[in-house]
Amino acid sequence: MNDKPSDIIPPGATLAILGGGQLGSMLCEAAKRMGYRTLAVSAHEANPIARWADHHLVADPSDPATAARLAHQAQVITVEAESIDPDALQAAEAAGARVAPAARVQSIVRDRRLEKTFLAGLALPDGQRATGDFRIAENSQQMHRAAEELFAAGASRIVCKTARGGYDGKGQRWIHDPQHAGSVFESLGGVPLVLEAAVDFIAEASVIVARSADGRMTHFPVFANEHRRGILHQTVMPGEFSQATSAQAIGIARLVAEKLDVVGLIAVEQFVLPDGRVLVNELAARPHNSGHVTLRAAGRSQFEMHIAAICGLPLPPVEVLRPGVMTNLLGDLWAKGEPDFPAVLADGHASIHLYGKSPRPGRKMGHMIHTGATVEEARNAADKAFDRLGGQ
Ligand SMILES: Nc1ncnc2c1ncn2[C@@H]1O[C@H](COP(=O)(O)OP(=O)(O)OP(=O)(O)O)[C@@H](O)[C@H]1O
Ligand SMILES: [Mg+2]
């Protein structure tokens, strides 16, 4: 650990972002406000980030040679997606670049097998497990055995997830009977899987921790997340959980950040059990969809926090300005043409953020944020607005 001034990447420097989606776009927006220049690498000219980055290099963001060249063009390199190949980050590191998250971290968070194994190995202070019961299956025989074992251990249902490449519930199938294991293995493409026993949660939560290279850490309050059809629908900040649940959720998230030795943000998705304990679902070493609520409800957003952490700036204090609710706007809302945003904006309490993508069902097109004097007020306004847009 060291905290030399030379470890600070000052405003005016260039930040490279691998990936071209909305998370990268919002990073660019924050970077610009903080005085940094941005160089984005993404595969298509029309990607959302093209509108936000100072420079947009149209290239494969997972290509090691491209990433290595960034070492001479940017003072720090970050990613906005799990899909970025850790080999690219490794190449940039080998070329002398400062990379956050490190290739080592990226290789864990982009593969559920490594991620679950890491979580299972975490020693919680009370000896409890950090994550639910799971098995790894590389072929259909292992899949059968894994399903049988999980059902024998008391699972009511099992969710089978592709080890890599899943997002928004994609690459997942539920099974209720080990007999169906073979067909599900094939239907998911015959690739390595992680099988998880269903967790009977009463709520979902996430904690976003920011950590700098010298080990300093801060965290946003626990968010409450509601998913619909496997996709995040709404995030409430602060989530209304008992003190014990919040303390445990934050404790686990900070432990994960420390043990992973992450630099930048780590978002820890969690299930809250009926007895108030939490189990980790999954990790993201980047800004997280649930953290968008911080754009309006916190003094500094998750994007500013990520940039501060990777640039070695002092981590700003976390301020909750007002309770806030973030609601995702999926492509389904565009089924009958442009949604009626003026109606939603009429009350003056909503902000709408659109990513500039073409609509498809289930695709995240943007989000809206409502704030209020209380969580209830913000949630009521958010729900009313979502109804107005014809959401379900
Ligand atoms: N073991 C489980 N038990 C119960 N529900 C689960 C389990 N695993 C996943 N889910 C449900 O499915 C949702 C999506 O799962 P997960 O977070 O693994 O997928 P994802 O595709 O990576 O999603 P995202 O990219 O949106 O975070 C969870 O938020 C939860 O609602
Ligand atoms: Mg998830």
Short mmCIF file of C-alpha atoms and ligand atoms in Angstrom, two decimals:
data_model
loop_
_atom_site.label_atom_id
_atom_site.label_comp_id
_atom_site.label_asym_id
_atom_site.label_seq_id
_atom_site.Cartn_x
_atom_site.Cartn_y
_atom_site.Cartn_z
CA MET A 1 0.00 0.00 0.00
CA ASN A 2 1.25 3.45 -0.70
CA ASP A 3 -0.33 6.82 -0.93
CA LYS A 4 2.27 8.87 -2.78
CA PRO A 5 0.99 11.91 -4.67
CA SER A 6 2.43 10.30 -7.82
CA ASP A 7 -0.32 7.69 -7.51
CA ILE A 8 -2.91 10.34 -8.25
CA ILE A 9 -4.02 10.68 -11.83
CA PRO A 10 -4.98 14.34 -11.94
CA PRO A 11 -7.79 15.99 -13.85
CA GLY A 12 -6.68 16.71 -17.40
CA ALA A 13 -5.50 13.11 -17.85
CA THR A 14 -7.14 10.65 -20.23
CA LEU A 15 -9.31 7.79 -19.08
CA ALA A 16 -9.79 4.88 -21.51
CA ILE A 17 -13.01 2.89 -21.34
CA LEU A 18 -13.35 -0.55 -22.91
CA GLY A 19 -16.95 -1.13 -24.03
CA GLY A 20 -19.57 1.09 -25.60
CA GLY A 21 -22.83 0.88 -23.65
CA GLN A 22 -24.71 3.12 -21.27
CA LEU A 23 -22.42 2.46 -18.30
CA GLY A 24 -19.47 3.72 -20.31
CA SER A 25 -21.51 6.68 -21.53
CA MET A 26 -22.35 7.74 -18.00
CA LEU A 27 -18.70 7.29 -17.00
CA CYS A 28 -17.74 9.67 -19.82
CA GLU A 29 -20.29 12.20 -18.65
CA ALA A 30 -18.91 12.12 -15.09
CA ALA A 31 -15.31 12.15 -16.31
CA LYS A 32 -15.92 15.25 -18.36
CA ARG A 33 -17.40 17.04 -15.39
CA MET A 34 -14.40 16.02 -13.29
CA GLY A 35 -11.95 17.38 -15.86
CA TYR A 36 -10.81 14.13 -17.47
CA ARG A 37 -10.70 13.32 -21.16
CA THR A 38 -12.16 10.03 -22.32
CA LEU A 39 -11.12 7.57 -24.99
CA ALA A 40 -13.67 4.83 -25.59
CA VAL A 41 -13.03 1.60 -27.45
CA SER A 42 -16.12 -0.17 -28.73
CA ALA A 43 -17.03 -2.36 -31.66
CA HIS A 44 -19.64 -0.21 -33.42
CA GLU A 45 -19.68 3.36 -34.53
CA ALA A 46 -23.31 3.74 -33.44
CA ASN A 47 -22.78 2.55 -29.84
CA PRO A 48 -24.20 4.86 -27.15
CA ILE A 49 -20.72 5.87 -25.97
CA ALA A 50 -20.00 7.56 -29.30
CA ARG A 51 -22.10 10.52 -28.15
CA TRP A 52 -20.26 10.91 -24.86
CA ALA A 53 -16.59 10.05 -25.29
CA ASP A 54 -14.06 12.69 -26.37
CA HIS A 55 -12.60 10.07 -28.69
CA HIS A 56 -14.24 6.88 -29.89
CA LEU A 57 -12.03 4.20 -31.35
CA VAL A 58 -14.11 1.67 -33.27
CA ALA A 59 -12.32 -1.60 -32.56
CA ASP A 60 -12.81 -4.83 -30.64
CA PRO A 61 -12.48 -3.78 -26.97
CA SER A 62 -11.35 -7.33 -26.12
CA ASP A 63 -8.42 -7.26 -28.53
CA PRO A 64 -5.13 -7.45 -26.56
CA ALA A 65 -3.09 -5.49 -29.14
CA THR A 66 -5.59 -2.63 -29.11
CA ALA A 67 -5.66 -2.58 -25.30
CA ALA A 68 -1.86 -2.64 -25.12
CA ARG A 69 -1.68 0.44 -27.37
CA LEU A 70 -3.91 2.31 -24.92
CA ALA A 71 -1.04 2.22 -22.44
CA HIS A 72 0.49 5.08 -24.47
CA GLN A 73 -2.75 6.99 -24.97
CA ALA A 74 -4.40 6.96 -21.55
CA GLN A 75 -3.28 7.25 -17.94
CA VAL A 76 -5.82 4.71 -16.69
CA ILE A 77 -7.93 2.05 -18.39
CA THR A 78 -11.26 0.77 -17.12
CA VAL A 79 -14.07 -1.45 -18.40
CA GLU A 80 -17.80 -1.03 -18.56
CA ALA A 81 -18.79 -4.67 -19.18
CA GLU A 82 -17.99 -8.16 -17.93
CA SER A 83 -17.70 -9.27 -21.53
CA ILE A 84 -14.33 -7.54 -21.93
CA ASP A 85 -11.72 -10.28 -22.18
CA PRO A 86 -9.24 -10.25 -19.25
CA ASP A 87 -6.51 -11.03 -21.81
CA ALA A 88 -6.97 -7.51 -23.16
CA LEU A 89 -6.52 -6.07 -19.67
CA GLN A 90 -3.52 -8.29 -19.12
CA ALA A 91 -1.94 -7.01 -22.34
CA ALA A 92 -2.51 -3.44 -21.21
CA GLU A 93 -0.98 -4.22 -17.81
CA ALA A 94 2.03 -5.84 -19.49
CA ALA A 95 2.47 -2.68 -21.57
CA GLY A 96 2.71 -0.70 -18.33
CA ALA A 97 -0.81 0.70 -18.17
CA ARG A 98 -2.71 1.31 -14.98
CA VAL A 99 -5.80 -0.87 -15.30
CA ALA A 100 -8.80 -0.96 -12.96
CA PRO A 101 -10.32 -3.45 -12.48
CA ALA A 102 -7.19 -5.56 -12.90
CA ALA A 103 -7.17 -8.47 -15.37
CA ARG A 104 -7.17 -10.82 -12.37
CA VAL A 105 -10.41 -9.32 -11.01
CA GLN A 106 -12.05 -9.22 -14.43
CA SER A 107 -11.30 -12.91 -14.96
CA ILE A 108 -13.15 -13.77 -11.73
CA VAL A 109 -16.22 -11.58 -12.17
CA ARG A 110 -16.82 -12.55 -15.77
CA ASP A 111 -16.98 -16.28 -15.02
CA ARG A 112 -19.62 -17.52 -12.59
CA ARG A 113 -17.56 -20.62 -11.78
CA LEU A 114 -14.66 -18.54 -10.45
CA GLU A 115 -16.96 -15.97 -8.90
CA LYS A 116 -19.02 -18.53 -6.96
CA THR A 117 -15.88 -20.39 -5.89
CA PHE A 118 -14.37 -17.12 -4.64
CA LEU A 119 -17.57 -16.33 -2.71
CA ALA A 120 -17.75 -19.81 -1.24
CA GLY A 121 -14.20 -19.38 0.04
CA LEU A 122 -14.93 -16.14 1.90
CA ALA A 123 -14.60 -16.50 5.64
CA LEU A 124 -17.45 -14.57 7.22
CA PRO A 125 -16.87 -13.48 10.81
CA ASP A 126 -19.75 -15.63 12.11
CA GLY A 127 -18.75 -18.72 10.14
CA GLN A 128 -21.79 -18.41 7.87
CA ARG A 129 -21.70 -18.96 4.13
CA ALA A 130 -21.56 -15.93 1.84
CA THR A 131 -23.48 -17.53 -1.02
CA GLY A 132 -26.13 -20.20 -1.60
CA ASP A 133 -25.62 -23.86 -2.50
CA PHE A 134 -24.25 -24.30 -6.03
CA ARG A 135 -22.47 -26.77 -8.31
CA ILE A 136 -20.33 -26.40 -11.41
CA ALA A 137 -21.11 -28.54 -14.47
CA GLU A 138 -18.84 -28.73 -17.51
CA ASN A 139 -20.76 -31.46 -19.34
CA SER A 140 -24.15 -33.13 -19.31
CA GLN A 141 -23.03 -35.97 -17.01
CA GLN A 142 -21.82 -33.48 -14.39
CA MET A 143 -25.02 -31.55 -14.93
CA HIS A 144 -27.13 -34.60 -14.01
CA ARG A 145 -25.06 -35.30 -10.93
CA ALA A 146 -25.09 -31.64 -9.87
CA ALA A 147 -28.87 -31.40 -10.22
CA GLU A 148 -29.40 -34.63 -8.29
CA GLU A 149 -27.11 -33.47 -5.50
CA LEU A 150 -28.80 -30.08 -5.17
CA PHE A 151 -32.30 -31.60 -5.14
CA ALA A 152 -31.14 -34.23 -2.62
CA ALA A 153 -29.79 -31.41 -0.45
CA GLY A 154 -33.26 -29.87 -0.34
CA ALA A 155 -33.42 -27.47 -3.31
CA SER A 156 -37.01 -26.80 -4.39
CA ARG A 157 -35.88 -25.55 -7.80
CA ILE A 158 -32.55 -25.02 -9.49
CA VAL A 159 -31.41 -22.21 -11.75
CA CYS A 160 -28.83 -23.17 -14.36
CA LYS A 161 -26.69 -20.25 -15.53
CA THR A 162 -24.10 -20.16 -18.29
CA ALA A 163 -20.70 -19.57 -16.69
CA ARG A 164 -20.02 -16.67 -19.03
CA GLY A 165 -21.86 -14.11 -21.07
CA GLY A 166 -25.17 -13.92 -19.18
CA TYR A 167 -26.88 -10.64 -18.34
CA ASP A 168 -30.41 -9.47 -17.60
CA GLY A 169 -31.41 -13.07 -16.91
CA LYS A 170 -30.15 -14.27 -20.31
CA GLY A 171 -28.45 -17.67 -20.40
CA GLN A 172 -30.53 -19.01 -17.52
CA ARG A 173 -33.07 -21.84 -17.18
CA TRP A 174 -34.93 -23.11 -14.15
CA ILE A 175 -35.42 -26.83 -13.57
CA HIS A 176 -37.79 -28.53 -11.17
CA ASP A 177 -36.68 -32.10 -11.80
CA PRO A 178 -33.22 -33.64 -12.36
CA GLN A 179 -34.66 -35.50 -15.37
CA HIS A 180 -34.68 -32.22 -17.27
CA ALA A 181 -31.00 -31.56 -16.69
CA GLY A 182 -29.82 -33.02 -20.04
CA SER A 183 -32.20 -31.04 -22.22
CA VAL A 184 -31.44 -27.81 -20.34
CA PHE A 185 -27.71 -28.37 -20.77
CA GLU A 186 -28.24 -28.65 -24.53
CA SER A 187 -30.66 -25.72 -24.70
CA LEU A 188 -28.10 -23.48 -23.01
CA GLY A 189 -25.63 -24.33 -25.77
CA GLY A 190 -23.67 -27.16 -24.15
CA VAL A 191 -21.37 -24.69 -22.40
CA PRO A 192 -20.09 -24.82 -18.79
CA LEU A 193 -22.77 -23.94 -16.26
CA VAL A 194 -23.25 -23.03 -12.65
CA LEU A 195 -26.29 -24.63 -11.02
CA GLU A 196 -27.76 -22.83 -8.05
CA ALA A 197 -30.39 -23.95 -5.57
CA ALA A 198 -33.29 -21.48 -5.55
CA VAL A 199 -32.93 -19.00 -2.74
CA ASP A 200 -36.29 -18.18 -1.17
CA PHE A 201 -35.57 -14.54 -0.60
CA ILE A 202 -37.92 -11.88 0.71
CA ALA A 203 -36.03 -9.07 -1.01
CA GLU A 204 -33.04 -8.34 -3.20
CA ALA A 205 -30.38 -5.82 -2.31
CA SER A 206 -27.13 -4.45 -3.67
CA VAL A 207 -24.21 -2.68 -2.09
CA ILE A 208 -21.76 -0.67 -4.17
CA VAL A 209 -18.31 -0.25 -2.65
CA ALA A 210 -15.60 2.02 -4.03
CA ARG A 211 -12.02 1.09 -3.25
CA SER A 212 -8.75 2.77 -4.19
CA ALA A 213 -5.39 1.11 -4.79
CA ASP A 214 -4.16 1.96 -1.29
CA GLY A 215 -7.10 0.12 0.28
CA ARG A 216 -9.32 3.09 1.15
CA MET A 217 -12.99 2.20 0.84
CA THR A 218 -16.40 3.78 0.97
CA HIS A 219 -19.87 2.44 0.20
CA PHE A 220 -23.30 3.66 -0.81
CA PRO A 221 -26.24 2.76 1.41
CA VAL A 222 -27.90 -0.61 0.77
CA PHE A 223 -30.22 -0.44 -2.22
CA ALA A 224 -33.43 -2.50 -2.51
CA ASN A 225 -33.91 -4.01 -5.96
CA GLU A 226 -37.02 -5.44 -7.55
CA HIS A 227 -36.55 -7.67 -10.58
CA ARG A 228 -39.24 -8.51 -13.11
CA ARG A 229 -38.80 -11.42 -15.49
CA GLY A 230 -35.13 -11.68 -14.46
CA ILE A 231 -34.36 -8.02 -15.26
CA LEU A 232 -33.88 -5.22 -12.75
CA HIS A 233 -37.07 -3.16 -12.64
CA GLN A 234 -36.62 -0.75 -9.77
CA THR A 235 -34.00 0.32 -7.22
CA VAL A 236 -34.85 2.13 -4.02
CA MET A 237 -32.22 4.16 -2.17
CA PRO A 238 -31.96 3.76 0.73
CA GLY A 239 -33.45 0.26 0.87
CA GLU A 240 -35.69 -0.23 3.87
CA PHE A 241 -33.93 -3.06 5.70
CA SER A 242 -33.34 -3.73 9.37
CA GLN A 243 -30.14 -2.40 10.82
CA ALA A 244 -28.80 -5.94 11.20
CA THR A 245 -29.50 -6.81 7.55
CA SER A 246 -27.94 -3.57 6.30
CA ALA A 247 -24.88 -4.06 8.47
CA GLN A 248 -24.42 -7.59 7.21
CA ALA A 249 -24.95 -6.60 3.57
CA ILE A 250 -22.38 -3.81 3.86
CA GLY A 251 -19.96 -5.98 5.80
CA ILE A 252 -19.99 -8.70 3.14
CA ALA A 253 -19.64 -6.18 0.32
CA ARG A 254 -16.60 -4.55 1.95
CA LEU A 255 -15.07 -7.94 2.64
CA VAL A 256 -15.55 -8.88 -1.03
CA ALA A 257 -13.89 -5.63 -2.13
CA GLU A 258 -10.96 -6.24 0.17
CA LYS A 259 -10.43 -9.92 -0.61
CA LEU A 260 -10.72 -9.32 -4.34
CA ASP A 261 -8.32 -6.40 -3.91
CA VAL A 262 -10.50 -4.50 -6.34
CA VAL A 263 -9.73 -0.96 -7.48
CA GLY A 264 -12.78 1.05 -8.53
CA LEU A 265 -16.34 -0.04 -7.89
CA ILE A 266 -17.58 -3.46 -6.93
CA ALA A 267 -21.34 -4.03 -6.83
CA VAL A 268 -22.45 -6.92 -4.67
CA GLU A 269 -25.94 -8.25 -5.47
CA GLN A 270 -27.53 -9.99 -2.53
CA PHE A 271 -30.62 -11.93 -1.47
CA VAL A 272 -32.26 -11.08 1.84
CA LEU A 273 -33.57 -14.19 3.60
CA PRO A 274 -36.71 -14.38 5.76
CA ASP A 275 -34.55 -14.41 8.91
CA GLY A 276 -32.85 -11.16 7.83
CA ARG A 277 -29.52 -12.72 6.82
CA VAL A 278 -28.12 -12.11 3.35
CA LEU A 279 -26.51 -14.30 0.69
CA VAL A 280 -24.49 -12.95 -2.22
CA ASN A 281 -26.00 -13.54 -5.66
CA GLU A 282 -23.32 -12.10 -7.93
CA LEU A 283 -20.68 -9.42 -8.39
CA ALA A 284 -19.95 -6.68 -10.90
CA ALA A 285 -16.59 -4.87 -10.86
CA ARG A 286 -17.91 -1.72 -12.53
CA PRO A 287 -20.78 0.74 -12.17
CA HIS A 288 -24.04 -1.16 -11.69
CA ASN A 289 -27.57 -0.59 -12.96
CA SER A 290 -28.87 -0.27 -9.39
CA GLY A 291 -26.35 2.53 -8.79
CA HIS A 292 -27.97 4.81 -11.37
CA VAL A 293 -30.20 6.04 -8.56
CA THR A 294 -27.13 7.84 -7.17
CA LEU A 295 -27.19 10.20 -10.17
CA ARG A 296 -30.02 12.08 -8.48
CA ALA A 297 -30.30 10.84 -4.92
CA ALA A 298 -26.66 11.10 -3.83
CA GLY A 299 -24.21 13.99 -3.66
CA ARG A 300 -21.72 12.13 -5.88
CA SER A 301 -22.83 9.44 -8.29
CA GLN A 302 -21.40 5.94 -8.57
CA PHE A 303 -19.69 7.10 -11.78
CA GLU A 304 -17.86 9.93 -10.03
CA MET A 305 -16.96 7.53 -7.24
CA HIS A 306 -15.51 5.00 -9.71
CA ILE A 307 -13.38 7.66 -11.38
CA ALA A 308 -12.17 9.00 -8.03
CA ALA A 309 -11.21 5.47 -6.96
CA ILE A 310 -9.36 4.46 -10.12
CA CYS A 311 -7.58 7.83 -10.33
CA GLY A 312 -6.46 7.64 -6.70
CA LEU A 313 -8.32 10.83 -5.72
CA PRO A 314 -9.67 11.15 -2.20
CA LEU A 315 -12.96 9.22 -2.10
CA PRO A 316 -15.71 11.79 -1.68
CA PRO A 317 -18.10 11.36 1.25
CA VAL A 318 -21.31 9.50 0.45
CA GLU A 319 -24.21 11.85 0.89
CA VAL A 320 -27.83 10.79 0.57
CA LEU A 321 -29.59 13.90 -0.65
CA ARG A 322 -33.13 12.54 -0.78
CA PRO A 323 -34.73 9.11 -1.03
CA GLY A 324 -34.71 8.06 -4.68
CA VAL A 325 -36.22 5.43 -6.94
CA MET A 326 -34.71 4.36 -10.25
CA THR A 327 -36.97 2.59 -12.73
CA ASN A 328 -35.57 0.95 -15.84
CA LEU A 329 -37.18 1.78 -19.17
CA LEU A 330 -37.17 -1.36 -21.32
CA GLY A 331 -37.76 -1.50 -25.05
CA ASP A 332 -41.24 -2.93 -24.45
CA LEU A 333 -42.39 0.60 -23.61
CA TRP A 334 -41.70 1.58 -27.24
CA ALA A 335 -44.08 -1.07 -28.64
CA LYS A 336 -46.62 1.55 -29.68
CA GLY A 337 -44.16 4.28 -30.57
CA GLU A 338 -42.35 6.83 -28.44
CA PRO A 339 -43.47 6.64 -24.77
CA ASP A 340 -45.31 9.65 -23.38
CA PHE A 341 -42.36 11.22 -21.57
CA PRO A 342 -43.89 14.71 -21.35
CA ALA A 343 -46.67 13.27 -19.17
CA VAL A 344 -44.07 11.79 -16.81
CA LEU A 345 -42.02 14.97 -16.67
CA ALA A 346 -45.07 17.13 -15.97
CA ASP A 347 -44.82 16.93 -12.18
CA GLY A 348 -41.23 18.17 -12.19
CA HIS A 349 -39.98 15.37 -9.91
CA ALA A 350 -38.80 12.90 -12.51
CA SER A 351 -35.61 12.85 -14.52
CA ILE A 352 -35.37 10.74 -17.64
CA HIS A 353 -32.11 9.32 -18.97
CA LEU A 354 -32.08 7.74 -22.41
CA TYR A 355 -29.13 5.79 -23.77
CA GLY A 356 -29.73 6.35 -27.49
CA LYS A 357 -30.32 2.70 -28.43
CA SER A 358 -32.90 1.30 -30.82
CA PRO A 359 -35.78 -0.37 -28.98
CA ARG A 360 -36.16 -4.13 -28.59
CA PRO A 361 -38.30 -5.97 -26.06
CA GLY A 362 -36.35 -6.48 -22.82
CA ARG A 363 -33.58 -4.09 -23.88
CA LYS A 364 -32.56 -1.40 -21.40
CA MET A 365 -33.27 1.84 -23.26
CA GLY A 366 -32.92 4.22 -20.36
CA HIS A 367 -34.10 4.81 -16.84
CA MET A 368 -36.01 7.38 -14.85
CA ILE A 369 -35.31 8.60 -11.35
CA HIS A 370 -37.84 9.97 -8.91
CA THR A 371 -36.88 11.57 -5.64
CA GLY A 372 -39.17 12.45 -2.77
CA ALA A 373 -39.29 13.56 0.83
CA THR A 374 -39.74 9.90 1.80
CA VAL A 375 -39.10 6.56 0.14
CA GLU A 376 -42.84 6.08 -0.08
CA GLU A 377 -43.37 9.36 -1.85
CA ALA A 378 -40.60 8.63 -4.37
CA ARG A 379 -41.89 5.11 -4.97
CA ASN A 380 -45.48 6.24 -5.47
CA ALA A 381 -44.36 8.83 -8.01
CA ALA A 382 -42.19 6.26 -9.79
CA ASP A 383 -44.97 3.68 -9.94
CA LYS A 384 -47.47 6.24 -11.22
CA ALA A 385 -45.02 7.34 -13.93
CA PHE A 386 -44.33 3.75 -14.96
CA ASP A 387 -48.09 3.13 -15.29
CA ARG A 388 -48.42 6.27 -17.39
CA LEU A 389 -45.81 4.91 -19.77
CA GLY A 390 -47.85 1.72 -20.08
CA GLY A 391 -45.27 -0.35 -18.18
CA GLN A 392 -45.92 -3.80 -16.75
N1 LIG B 1 -30.34 -18.83 -6.94
C1 LIG B 1 -31.37 -18.01 -7.15
N2 LIG B 1 -32.50 -18.12 -6.41
C2 LIG B 1 -33.56 -17.30 -6.61
N3 LIG B 1 -33.59 -16.34 -7.57
C3 LIG B 1 -32.50 -16.18 -8.34
C4 LIG B 1 -31.33 -17.01 -8.18
N4 LIG B 1 -30.42 -16.61 -9.08
C5 LIG B 1 -30.98 -15.60 -9.77
N5 LIG B 1 -32.23 -15.32 -9.34
C6 LIG B 1 -33.14 -14.26 -9.83
O1 LIG B 1 -32.77 -13.90 -11.17
C7 LIG B 1 -32.24 -12.56 -11.21
C8 LIG B 1 -31.11 -12.47 -12.21
O2 LIG B 1 -30.07 -13.37 -11.84
P1 LIG B 1 -28.54 -12.97 -12.00
O3 LIG B 1 -28.29 -11.75 -11.23
O4 LIG B 1 -27.73 -14.16 -11.70
O5 LIG B 1 -28.54 -12.76 -13.56
P2 LIG B 1 -27.87 -11.76 -14.54
O6 LIG B 1 -28.29 -12.20 -15.88
O7 LIG B 1 -26.43 -11.68 -14.26
O8 LIG B 1 -28.58 -10.44 -14.20
P3 LIG B 1 -28.05 -8.96 -14.18
O9 LIG B 1 -27.05 -8.83 -15.26
O10 LIG B 1 -29.28 -8.16 -14.43
O11 LIG B 1 -27.52 -8.75 -12.80
C9 LIG B 1 -31.81 -12.29 -9.77
O12 LIG B 1 -31.72 -10.92 -9.50
C10 LIG B 1 -32.94 -13.00 -9.01
O13 LIG B 1 -34.13 -12.26 -9.06
MG MG B 2 -27.77 -9.96 -11.36
#
